Coordinates of C-alpha atoms in Angstrom, one line a residue:
Chain A
G848 CA 0.0 0.0 0.0
A849 CA 0.9 3.7 -0.1
G850 CA 1.7 3.9 3.6
V851 CA 1.5 2.3 6.9
S852 CA -2.0 1.5 7.9
Q853 CA -3.2 1.0 11.5
S854 CA -6.6 -0.1 12.7
P855 CA -8.7 0.7 14.5
R856 CA -8.0 4.5 14.7
Y857 CA -9.7 4.7 18.0
K858 CA -10.4 2.1 20.6
V859 CA -12.2 2.4 23.9
A860 CA -12.1 -0.5 26.3
K861 CA -13.1 -1.1 29.9
R862 CA -10.3 -1.8 32.4
G863 CA -9.5 -5.5 32.4
Q864 CA -10.5 -6.1 28.8
D865 CA -8.1 -7.4 26.2
V866 CA -7.4 -5.3 23.1
A867 CA -5.7 -6.0 19.7
L868 CA -4.2 -3.4 17.5
R869 CA -3.3 -4.0 13.9
C870 CA -0.5 -2.7 11.7
D871 CA -0.2 -3.1 7.9
P872 CA 3.3 -2.0 7.0
I873 CA 4.5 -0.7 3.6
S874 CA 4.9 -3.6 1.3
G875 CA 8.5 -4.9 1.2
H876 CA 9.6 -3.3 4.4
V877 CA 11.4 -5.9 6.5
S878 CA 11.6 -3.9 9.7
L879 CA 8.5 -3.1 11.8
F880 CA 8.4 -1.1 15.0
W881 CA 5.8 -0.4 17.7
Y882 CA 5.9 2.8 19.8
Q883 CA 3.7 4.1 22.6
Q884 CA 3.1 7.9 22.8
A885 CA 1.6 9.5 25.8
L886 CA -0.1 12.9 25.5
G887 CA 2.4 15.7 25.0
Q888 CA 5.4 13.3 24.9
G889 CA 7.6 11.8 22.2
P890 CA 7.0 8.2 21.1
E891 CA 8.7 5.5 23.2
F892 CA 9.9 2.3 21.7
L893 CA 8.1 -0.9 22.5
T894 CA 9.3 -3.7 20.2
Y895 CA 11.0 -4.4 16.8
F896 CA 10.6 -7.1 14.2
Q897 CA 12.8 -8.0 11.3
N898 CA 10.6 -10.0 9.0
E899 CA 8.8 -12.4 11.4
A900 CA 11.5 -12.4 14.1
Q901 CA 11.0 -10.3 17.1
L902 CA 14.5 -9.1 17.7
D903 CA 13.9 -6.5 20.4
K904 CA 11.1 -6.4 22.9
S905 CA 12.9 -4.4 25.6
G906 CA 10.4 -1.6 25.6
L907 CA 7.3 -3.7 26.4
P908 CA 6.2 -2.4 29.8
S909 CA 4.9 -5.6 31.2
D910 CA 4.0 -9.2 30.3
R911 CA 0.5 -8.0 29.5
F912 CA 1.9 -6.6 26.3
F913 CA 2.5 -9.1 23.4
A914 CA 3.3 -8.5 19.7
E915 CA 3.5 -10.8 16.8
R916 CA 4.2 -10.7 13.1
P917 CA 3.7 -14.4 12.1
E918 CA 4.2 -14.0 8.3
G919 CA 6.6 -11.1 8.3
S920 CA 4.0 -8.6 7.1
V921 CA 1.0 -7.6 9.2
S922 CA 1.7 -7.2 12.9
T923 CA -0.6 -7.2 15.9
L924 CA 0.0 -5.7 19.3
K925 CA -2.1 -7.2 22.0
I926 CA -2.6 -5.9 25.5
Q927 CA -4.2 -8.2 28.0
R928 CA -6.1 -7.1 31.2
T929 CA -5.9 -3.4 30.2
Q930 CA -5.2 -0.8 32.8
Q931 CA -5.8 3.0 32.8
E932 CA -2.1 3.7 32.4
D933 CA -2.2 1.8 29.0
S934 CA -4.2 4.8 27.6
A935 CA -2.0 6.3 24.9
V936 CA -1.5 6.4 21.1
Y937 CA 0.1 3.3 19.7
L938 CA 2.2 4.0 16.6
C939 CA 3.5 1.5 14.2
A940 CA 6.4 2.2 11.8
S941 CA 8.1 0.2 9.0
S942 CA 11.3 0.7 7.2
L943 CA 13.8 -0.9 4.8
A944 CA 16.8 -1.9 6.9
G945 CA 18.9 1.1 7.9
W946 CA 16.6 3.7 6.4
A947 CA 14.0 6.2 7.7
Q948 CA 11.0 4.8 9.5
H949 CA 7.6 5.5 8.1
F950 CA 4.8 5.9 10.6
G951 CA 1.1 5.1 10.5
D952 CA -1.4 7.5 12.1
G953 CA -1.7 5.4 15.2
T954 CA -4.4 3.9 17.3
R955 CA -5.7 6.1 20.1
L956 CA -6.5 3.7 23.0
S957 CA -8.6 4.9 25.9
I958 CA -9.1 2.7 28.9
L959 CA -12.1 3.6 31.1
Chain B
S162 CA 12.8 6.9 29.1
Q163 CA 13.7 9.4 26.5
Q164 CA 17.3 10.0 25.3
G165 CA 17.1 13.6 24.1
E166 CA 15.8 16.9 25.1
E167 CA 14.4 19.5 22.7
D168 CA 14.6 23.2 23.2
P169 CA 12.4 25.1 23.3
Q170 CA 9.4 23.1 24.3
A171 CA 7.2 25.5 22.5
L172 CA 7.8 28.2 19.9
S173 CA 5.4 30.7 18.4
I174 CA 6.5 33.0 15.6
Q175 CA 5.0 35.0 12.7
E176 CA 4.6 33.6 9.3
G177 CA 7.7 34.3 7.2
E178 CA 10.1 34.2 10.1
N179 CA 12.7 31.5 10.6
A180 CA 12.2 28.8 13.3
T181 CA 15.1 27.1 15.0
M182 CA 14.8 24.1 17.2
N183 CA 17.5 22.3 19.1
C184 CA 18.0 18.8 20.2
S185 CA 20.5 17.2 22.6
Y186 CA 21.2 13.5 23.1
K187 CA 23.2 11.3 25.3
T188 CA 24.8 8.3 23.6
S189 CA 26.8 7.6 20.4
I190 CA 24.6 7.4 17.3
N191 CA 24.7 6.2 13.7
N192 CA 22.3 9.0 12.5
L193 CA 19.8 11.6 13.8
Q194 CA 16.4 12.2 12.2
W195 CA 13.8 14.9 12.5
Y196 CA 10.1 14.2 12.3
R197 CA 7.0 16.4 12.2
Q198 CA 3.7 15.4 13.8
N199 CA 0.5 17.2 13.1
S200 CA -2.2 16.9 15.7
G201 CA -3.8 13.5 15.8
R202 CA -1.6 12.1 13.1
G203 CA 1.5 10.0 12.8
L204 CA 5.0 11.2 12.4
V205 CA 6.3 12.3 9.0
H206 CA 10.0 11.9 8.3
L207 CA 11.7 15.2 7.4
I208 CA 15.4 14.6 7.1
L209 CA 18.1 12.2 8.2
I210 CA 21.7 13.2 9.0
R211 CA 24.4 10.6 9.5
S212 CA 27.0 10.8 12.2
N213 CA 29.8 11.7 9.7
E214 CA 27.8 14.6 8.3
R215 CA 27.7 18.1 9.8
E216 CA 25.0 19.9 7.8
K217 CA 22.2 18.9 5.5
H218 CA 19.6 20.8 3.5
S219 CA 16.2 19.8 2.2
G220 CA 14.1 22.6 0.7
R221 CA 13.4 25.1 3.5
L222 CA 14.9 22.8 6.1
R223 CA 18.5 22.9 7.3
V224 CA 19.8 20.5 9.9
T225 CA 23.2 20.6 11.6
L226 CA 24.8 17.9 13.8
D227 CA 27.6 18.4 16.3
T228 CA 28.6 14.9 17.6
S229 CA 31.2 16.4 19.9
K230 CA 28.4 18.3 21.7
K231 CA 25.8 15.6 21.1
S232 CA 23.5 18.2 19.7
S233 CA 21.5 19.0 16.5
S234 CA 19.5 21.9 15.3
L235 CA 16.6 22.2 12.8
L236 CA 16.1 25.4 11.0
I237 CA 12.9 26.1 9.0
T238 CA 13.2 29.2 6.8
A239 CA 10.4 31.4 5.6
S240 CA 7.9 29.6 7.8
R241 CA 4.3 29.0 6.7
A242 CA 1.1 28.4 8.6
A243 CA 1.2 24.8 7.4
D244 CA 4.4 24.3 9.3
T245 CA 2.5 24.4 12.6
A246 CA 3.1 21.1 14.2
S247 CA 5.2 19.3 16.8
Y248 CA 8.8 18.5 15.8
F249 CA 10.8 15.6 17.2
C250 CA 14.4 14.6 16.9
A251 CA 15.2 10.9 17.0
T252 CA 18.4 9.0 17.3
D253 CA 19.2 5.4 16.5
V254 CA 21.4 4.2 19.3
Q255 CA 24.4 2.3 18.0
G256 CA 23.8 -1.4 18.1
A257 CA 20.1 -1.1 18.0
Q258 CA 17.4 -0.5 15.4
K259 CA 15.0 1.4 17.5
L260 CA 14.6 5.2 17.5
V261 CA 14.8 7.2 20.7
F262 CA 12.8 10.4 20.6
G263 CA 13.0 13.7 22.4
Q264 CA 9.9 15.3 23.9
G265 CA 9.4 17.6 21.0
T266 CA 9.0 21.2 20.2
R267 CA 5.5 22.5 19.6
L268 CA 5.8 25.1 16.8
T269 CA 3.0 27.6 16.1
I270 CA 3.1 29.8 13.0
N271 CA 0.9 32.8 13.3
P272 CA -0.6 34.2 10.1

């Protein structure tokens, strides 16, 4: 596609529910990243994939956060037993190795 | 945690003036990038400068990099109302693929 696509754009969930956020990267981009952006802050790294391999998950805040990219293309970020502090914008980015990252518009997650 | 700090946190200028934003970082880098983010949208890549470069231009943008001071600046010349956005610097820490972002500068261009 023309750019990185994320869905849904907005997600509202009750505390304790599980959520799944989807990212469709630019076709052919081997690298895929997830970031979390709190209001008024810069994005913070969560995890990184090269093709289907998750090479860095050092930014995942807890074991409630899980990401996968089973076929090396679409990725899903799952958050289990959501808490209010999980409310943020979740950004996905993709890139060719060693080049600039291209970002989607993000999913704005609100936990009530 | 965030690696860099941007200065100023907010900047408001008149259309046509130049805008300068600064970024400092802490660790050795391969390259430094600047991104723009409009409200409610994702980040748009503006320019990348490699650690062995000192200055780079792209249209109305000029970026400098001083690795000895671990700092960079972004200059936007002849600003336009459409330049109103948040601007972030990001570094890729050596040995890692992830980007580490600063807290951003909120730029407002007044018509």
